[in-house]
Amino acid sequence: MARWFLPLFFFLALMLSGGSTVAQSNEKTKVVLYKDRVAAKWDTVNCVKNVLKFNPLLFLRGEIPIYYERALSHRLSAEIAAGVTTRNYLGGDLTGDTPDDFSAGTRIIPGLAAHVGFRLYLTDDIEPQGTYLQGEFAYIDHSKDIAQKDSTGRITDATLRDQSIYNDIRIYFGYQRLSSTNNWLFDAYCGVGFRNRSITQVNERLDLVERDWSYTVTETHDNVLALFLGVKIGYGF
């Protein structure tokens, strides 16, 4: 009995190991074919590859940019934005900026806001949606003119420029999702940034003894960390 049992045992073991190897090979092949199929479908199917977006929360921080995202492949896209800066209502330590006051004699000067970034989607999809990582450079110019006052407290025509220029390098983690029934989408993100600040600040002071206003200008050049959190709303085409 042992004469035929040993050959049968080795034959069955060989069949089982061979079947396992074929299954593993087929499993890997399926993964490769799926990714290739998604990439090929992205090249041929008329899908969403362009997105226009805006961020309503940035208005409170004195920035109104319009974003444009262009899909470069089924997982990589580029995003640029341009806009103007307005009155900053919030400010704070988390972003390294300061709110603008509402005192008479303060005139907000519209400045430039610009963003350039690249986005890597972490899921395979023929359209720009899913979780992603993004690196971005941002330039923001907040400027205002401070009108000087005379000894009676009356505002004069003489002004001093108060300006804050930020150059940011940011990293975002977010999630973008297209609607299942139309091309509207939302994009929620959070991130951290390295902010280079160049600040020219006008300080206004009233001397109660002399009953006169004095003005000093201080300049600050430093680097700070900044945290970001936001939601964009857009339309794809």
Tab-separated table of C-alpha atoms in Angstrom:
chain	number	residue	atom	x	y	z
A	1	MET	CA	0.000	0.000	0.000
A	2	ALA	CA	2.890	2.356	0.742
A	3	ARG	CA	4.202	1.924	-2.797
A	4	TRP	CA	1.255	3.707	-4.414
A	5	PHE	CA	0.400	6.015	-1.453
A	6	LEU	CA	3.620	8.065	-1.550
A	7	PRO	CA	3.447	8.873	-5.297
A	8	LEU	CA	-0.235	9.808	-4.900
A	9	PHE	CA	0.591	12.070	-1.955
A	10	PHE	CA	3.293	13.955	-3.880
A	11	PHE	CA	0.990	14.261	-6.910
A	12	LEU	CA	-1.803	15.817	-4.858
A	13	ALA	CA	0.609	18.198	-3.103
A	14	LEU	CA	1.989	19.325	-6.456
A	15	MET	CA	-1.510	19.977	-7.822
A	16	LEU	CA	-2.525	22.029	-4.784
A	17	SER	CA	0.622	24.183	-4.848
A	18	GLY	CA	0.277	24.729	-8.569
A	19	GLY	CA	-3.364	25.760	-8.206
A	20	SER	CA	-2.445	28.244	-5.468
A	21	THR	CA	0.277	29.763	-7.661
A	22	VAL	CA	-2.131	30.137	-10.598
A	23	ALA	CA	-4.735	31.786	-8.347
A	24	GLN	CA	-2.183	34.267	-7.002
A	25	SER	CA	-0.978	34.998	-10.520
A	26	ASN	CA	-4.536	35.567	-11.722
A	27	GLU	CA	-5.262	37.849	-8.748
A	28	LYS	CA	-2.265	40.068	-9.525
A	29	THR	CA	-3.166	40.110	-13.194
A	30	LYS	CA	-6.682	41.298	-12.365
A	31	VAL	CA	-5.298	44.250	-10.368
A	32	VAL	CA	-2.980	45.292	-13.168
A	33	LEU	CA	-5.709	44.922	-15.791
A	34	TYR	CA	-8.150	46.975	-13.694
A	35	LYS	CA	-5.748	49.917	-13.379
A	36	ASP	CA	-4.885	49.730	-17.058
A	37	ARG	CA	-8.559	49.611	-17.942
A	38	VAL	CA	-9.314	52.714	-15.835
A	39	ALA	CA	-6.424	54.609	-17.463
A	40	ALA	CA	-7.558	53.556	-20.950
A	41	LYS	CA	-11.153	54.502	-20.184
A	42	TRP	CA	-10.022	57.938	-18.969
A	43	ASP	CA	-8.368	58.513	-22.381
A	44	THR	CA	-11.400	57.501	-24.418
A	45	VAL	CA	-14.549	58.232	-22.397
A	46	ASN	CA	-16.114	61.699	-22.419
A	47	CYS	CA	-15.827	62.239	-18.650
A	48	VAL	CA	-15.306	65.255	-16.365
A	49	LYS	CA	-11.752	66.547	-16.725
A	50	ASN	CA	-12.209	70.253	-15.874
A	51	VAL	CA	-13.631	71.810	-12.702
A	52	LEU	CA	-14.396	75.416	-11.718
A	53	LYS	CA	-14.675	76.001	-7.965
A	54	PHE	CA	-14.989	78.722	-5.346
A	55	ASN	CA	-14.475	78.707	-1.581
A	56	PRO	CA	-17.195	80.690	0.249
A	57	LEU	CA	-15.396	80.477	3.621
A	58	LEU	CA	-12.346	82.348	2.299
A	59	PHE	CA	-14.482	85.487	1.959
A	60	LEU	CA	-14.371	85.814	5.753
A	61	ARG	CA	-10.567	85.762	5.557
A	62	GLY	CA	-10.522	88.547	2.977
A	63	GLU	CA	-9.847	86.449	-0.123
A	64	ILE	CA	-12.040	85.766	-3.182
A	65	PRO	CA	-10.281	83.360	-5.579
A	66	ILE	CA	-11.731	81.304	-8.440
A	67	TYR	CA	-10.199	77.815	-8.777
A	68	TYR	CA	-9.672	75.809	-11.952
A	69	GLU	CA	-8.711	72.133	-11.784
A	70	ARG	CA	-7.576	70.159	-14.829
A	71	ALA	CA	-7.205	66.362	-14.740
A	72	LEU	CA	-3.834	65.311	-16.192
A	73	SER	CA	-4.480	61.574	-15.760
A	74	HIS	CA	-6.989	59.418	-13.908
A	75	ARG	CA	-5.076	60.078	-10.638
A	76	LEU	CA	-3.165	63.352	-11.145
A	77	SER	CA	-4.526	66.873	-11.628
A	78	ALA	CA	-3.320	70.478	-11.507
A	79	GLU	CA	-5.186	73.275	-9.730
A	80	ILE	CA	-4.668	77.012	-10.140
A	81	ALA	CA	-6.564	79.973	-8.711
A	82	ALA	CA	-6.575	83.739	-9.033
A	83	GLY	CA	-8.575	86.386	-7.239
A	84	VAL	CA	-8.554	89.537	-5.146
A	85	THR	CA	-8.156	90.227	-1.454
A	86	THR	CA	-10.702	92.234	0.516
A	87	ARG	CA	-11.378	93.009	4.178
A	88	ASN	CA	-10.214	90.263	6.536
A	89	TYR	CA	-12.963	89.681	9.095
A	90	LEU	CA	-11.346	86.839	11.060
A	91	GLY	CA	-7.577	86.509	11.228
A	92	GLY	CA	-6.053	84.599	14.079
A	93	ASP	CA	-3.046	82.659	15.317
A	94	LEU	CA	-3.889	79.519	13.312
A	95	THR	CA	-3.299	81.263	9.986
A	96	GLY	CA	-0.768	83.897	11.009
A	97	ASP	CA	-2.820	86.870	9.784
A	98	THR	CA	-4.722	89.680	11.522
A	99	PRO	CA	-8.263	91.034	11.003
A	100	ASP	CA	-8.814	94.488	9.541
A	101	ASP	CA	-10.363	97.127	11.762
A	102	PHE	CA	-13.433	99.179	10.852
A	103	SER	CA	-12.190	102.565	12.064
A	104	ALA	CA	-12.732	105.666	9.985
A	105	GLY	CA	-9.817	106.492	7.766
A	106	THR	CA	-9.028	102.853	6.911
A	107	ARG	CA	-9.405	102.088	3.206
A	108	ILE	CA	-8.987	98.512	1.970
A	109	ILE	CA	-6.878	98.201	-1.187
A	110	PRO	CA	-7.743	95.152	-3.349
A	111	GLY	CA	-4.675	92.945	-3.712
A	112	LEU	CA	-3.706	89.767	-5.533
A	113	ALA	CA	-4.367	86.209	-4.397
A	114	ALA	CA	-2.873	83.349	-6.437
A	115	HIS	CA	-2.598	79.581	-5.920
A	116	VAL	CA	-0.773	76.859	-7.895
A	117	GLY	CA	-0.844	73.196	-6.896
A	118	PHE	CA	-0.799	69.555	-7.941
A	119	ARG	CA	-3.185	66.936	-6.627
A	120	LEU	CA	-2.743	63.146	-6.364
A	121	TYR	CA	-5.929	61.100	-5.971
A	122	LEU	CA	-5.497	58.014	-3.828
A	123	THR	CA	-8.259	56.017	-5.550
A	124	ASP	CA	-8.622	54.863	-9.156
A	125	ASP	CA	-11.457	56.693	-10.905
A	126	ILE	CA	-11.949	58.045	-14.409
A	127	GLU	CA	-13.080	61.405	-12.969
A	128	PRO	CA	-11.331	63.734	-10.471
A	129	GLN	CA	-12.934	62.546	-7.254
A	130	GLY	CA	-12.074	60.663	-4.089
A	131	THR	CA	-9.512	61.194	-1.323
A	132	TYR	CA	-6.386	63.101	-2.327
A	133	LEU	CA	-3.103	64.679	-1.265
A	134	GLN	CA	-2.200	68.108	-2.639
A	135	GLY	CA	0.857	70.327	-2.577
A	136	GLU	CA	0.307	74.032	-3.210
A	137	PHE	CA	2.070	77.384	-3.388
A	138	ALA	CA	0.021	80.478	-2.509
A	139	TYR	CA	0.685	84.215	-2.722
A	140	ILE	CA	-1.582	86.657	-0.830
A	141	ASP	CA	-1.360	90.447	-0.641
A	142	HIS	CA	-3.486	92.236	1.986
A	143	SER	CA	-3.126	96.032	1.748
A	144	LYS	CA	-4.875	99.058	3.212
A	145	ASP	CA	-4.281	102.801	3.509
A	146	ILE	CA	-4.419	104.454	6.926
A	147	ALA	CA	-5.414	108.124	6.764
A	148	GLN	CA	-3.577	110.348	9.241
A	149	LYS	CA	-5.444	112.664	11.622
A	150	ASP	CA	-4.639	116.213	12.679
A	151	SER	CA	-4.581	117.568	16.232
A	152	THR	CA	-8.376	117.965	16.216
A	153	GLY	CA	-8.900	114.343	15.210
A	154	ARG	CA	-10.017	115.226	11.713
A	155	ILE	CA	-8.967	112.851	8.917
A	156	THR	CA	-6.526	114.376	6.445
A	157	ASP	CA	-5.536	113.425	2.902
A	158	ALA	CA	-2.139	112.081	4.048
A	159	THR	CA	-2.066	108.273	4.161
A	160	LEU	CA	0.323	105.485	5.119
A	161	ARG	CA	0.276	102.035	3.478
A	162	ASP	CA	-0.281	99.047	5.771
A	163	GLN	CA	0.554	95.814	3.921
A	164	SER	CA	0.881	92.099	4.643
A	165	ILE	CA	2.334	89.768	1.988
A	166	TYR	CA	2.218	86.009	2.534
A	167	ASN	CA	4.062	83.318	0.579
A	168	ASP	CA	2.815	79.859	1.555
A	169	ILE	CA	3.854	76.276	0.895
A	170	ARG	CA	0.884	74.089	1.826
A	171	ILE	CA	-0.001	70.388	2.037
A	172	TYR	CA	-3.675	69.363	1.980
A	173	PHE	CA	-5.541	66.146	2.663
A	174	GLY	CA	-9.065	66.194	1.292
A	175	TYR	CA	-11.999	64.510	-0.339
A	176	GLN	CA	-13.747	65.603	-3.541
A	177	ARG	CA	-17.034	64.131	-4.728
A	178	LEU	CA	-19.078	64.604	-7.881
A	179	SER	CA	-22.853	64.399	-7.633
A	180	SER	CA	-24.355	61.165	-8.957
A	181	THR	CA	-27.080	63.040	-10.870
A	182	ASN	CA	-25.250	66.116	-12.234
A	183	ASN	CA	-21.809	67.709	-12.490
A	184	TRP	CA	-21.889	69.741	-9.269
A	185	LEU	CA	-19.322	68.763	-6.642
A	186	PHE	CA	-17.956	69.557	-3.210
A	187	ASP	CA	-14.344	69.510	-2.046
A	188	ALA	CA	-13.547	69.390	1.695
A	189	TYR	CA	-9.957	69.656	2.906
A	190	CYS	CA	-7.647	70.345	5.819
A	191	GLY	CA	-3.941	71.017	5.820
A	192	VAL	CA	-0.839	72.636	7.206
A	193	GLY	CA	1.396	75.276	5.664
A	194	PHE	CA	4.723	77.026	6.042
A	195	ARG	CA	4.051	80.792	5.773
A	196	ASN	CA	6.664	83.440	5.008
A	197	ARG	CA	5.351	86.839	6.158
A	198	SER	CA	6.434	90.306	5.094
A	199	ILE	CA	4.420	92.823	7.133
A	200	THR	CA	4.492	96.609	7.105
A	201	GLN	CA	2.271	97.728	9.978
A	202	VAL	CA	1.059	101.253	10.699
A	203	ASN	CA	0.623	101.999	14.412
A	204	GLU	CA	-1.638	104.885	15.393
A	205	ARG	CA	-1.305	106.529	18.829
A	206	LEU	CA	-3.024	109.456	20.544
A	207	ASP	CA	-0.944	111.513	22.972
A	208	LEU	CA	-3.436	112.596	25.640
A	209	VAL	CA	-1.070	115.251	27.027
A	210	GLU	CA	-0.213	116.928	23.750
A	211	ARG	CA	-3.631	116.098	22.280
A	212	ASP	CA	-1.962	114.998	19.080
A	213	TRP	CA	-1.863	111.871	16.907
A	214	SER	CA	1.418	110.151	16.118
A	215	TYR	CA	2.186	107.376	13.605
A	216	THR	CA	4.949	104.805	13.480
A	217	VAL	CA	5.645	102.148	10.863
A	218	THR	CA	7.160	98.781	11.823
A	219	GLU	CA	8.351	96.030	9.493
A	220	THR	CA	8.308	92.310	10.277
A	221	HIS	CA	9.811	89.467	8.259
A	222	ASP	CA	9.339	85.999	9.723
A	223	ASN	CA	8.135	82.449	9.136
A	224	VAL	CA	5.201	80.772	10.891
A	225	LEU	CA	3.126	77.613	10.632
A	226	ALA	CA	-0.467	77.937	9.473
A	227	LEU	CA	-3.438	75.556	9.604
A	228	PHE	CA	-6.135	75.425	6.931
A	229	LEU	CA	-9.665	74.064	6.775
A	230	GLY	CA	-12.213	74.695	4.056
A	231	VAL	CA	-14.903	73.575	1.631
A	232	LYS	CA	-15.061	74.333	-2.088
A	233	ILE	CA	-18.138	74.110	-4.289
A	234	GLY	CA	-17.727	73.610	-8.017
A	235	TYR	CA	-18.985	72.395	-11.359
A	236	GLY	CA	-17.271	69.883	-13.622
A	237	PHE	CA	-17.305	69.680	-17.394
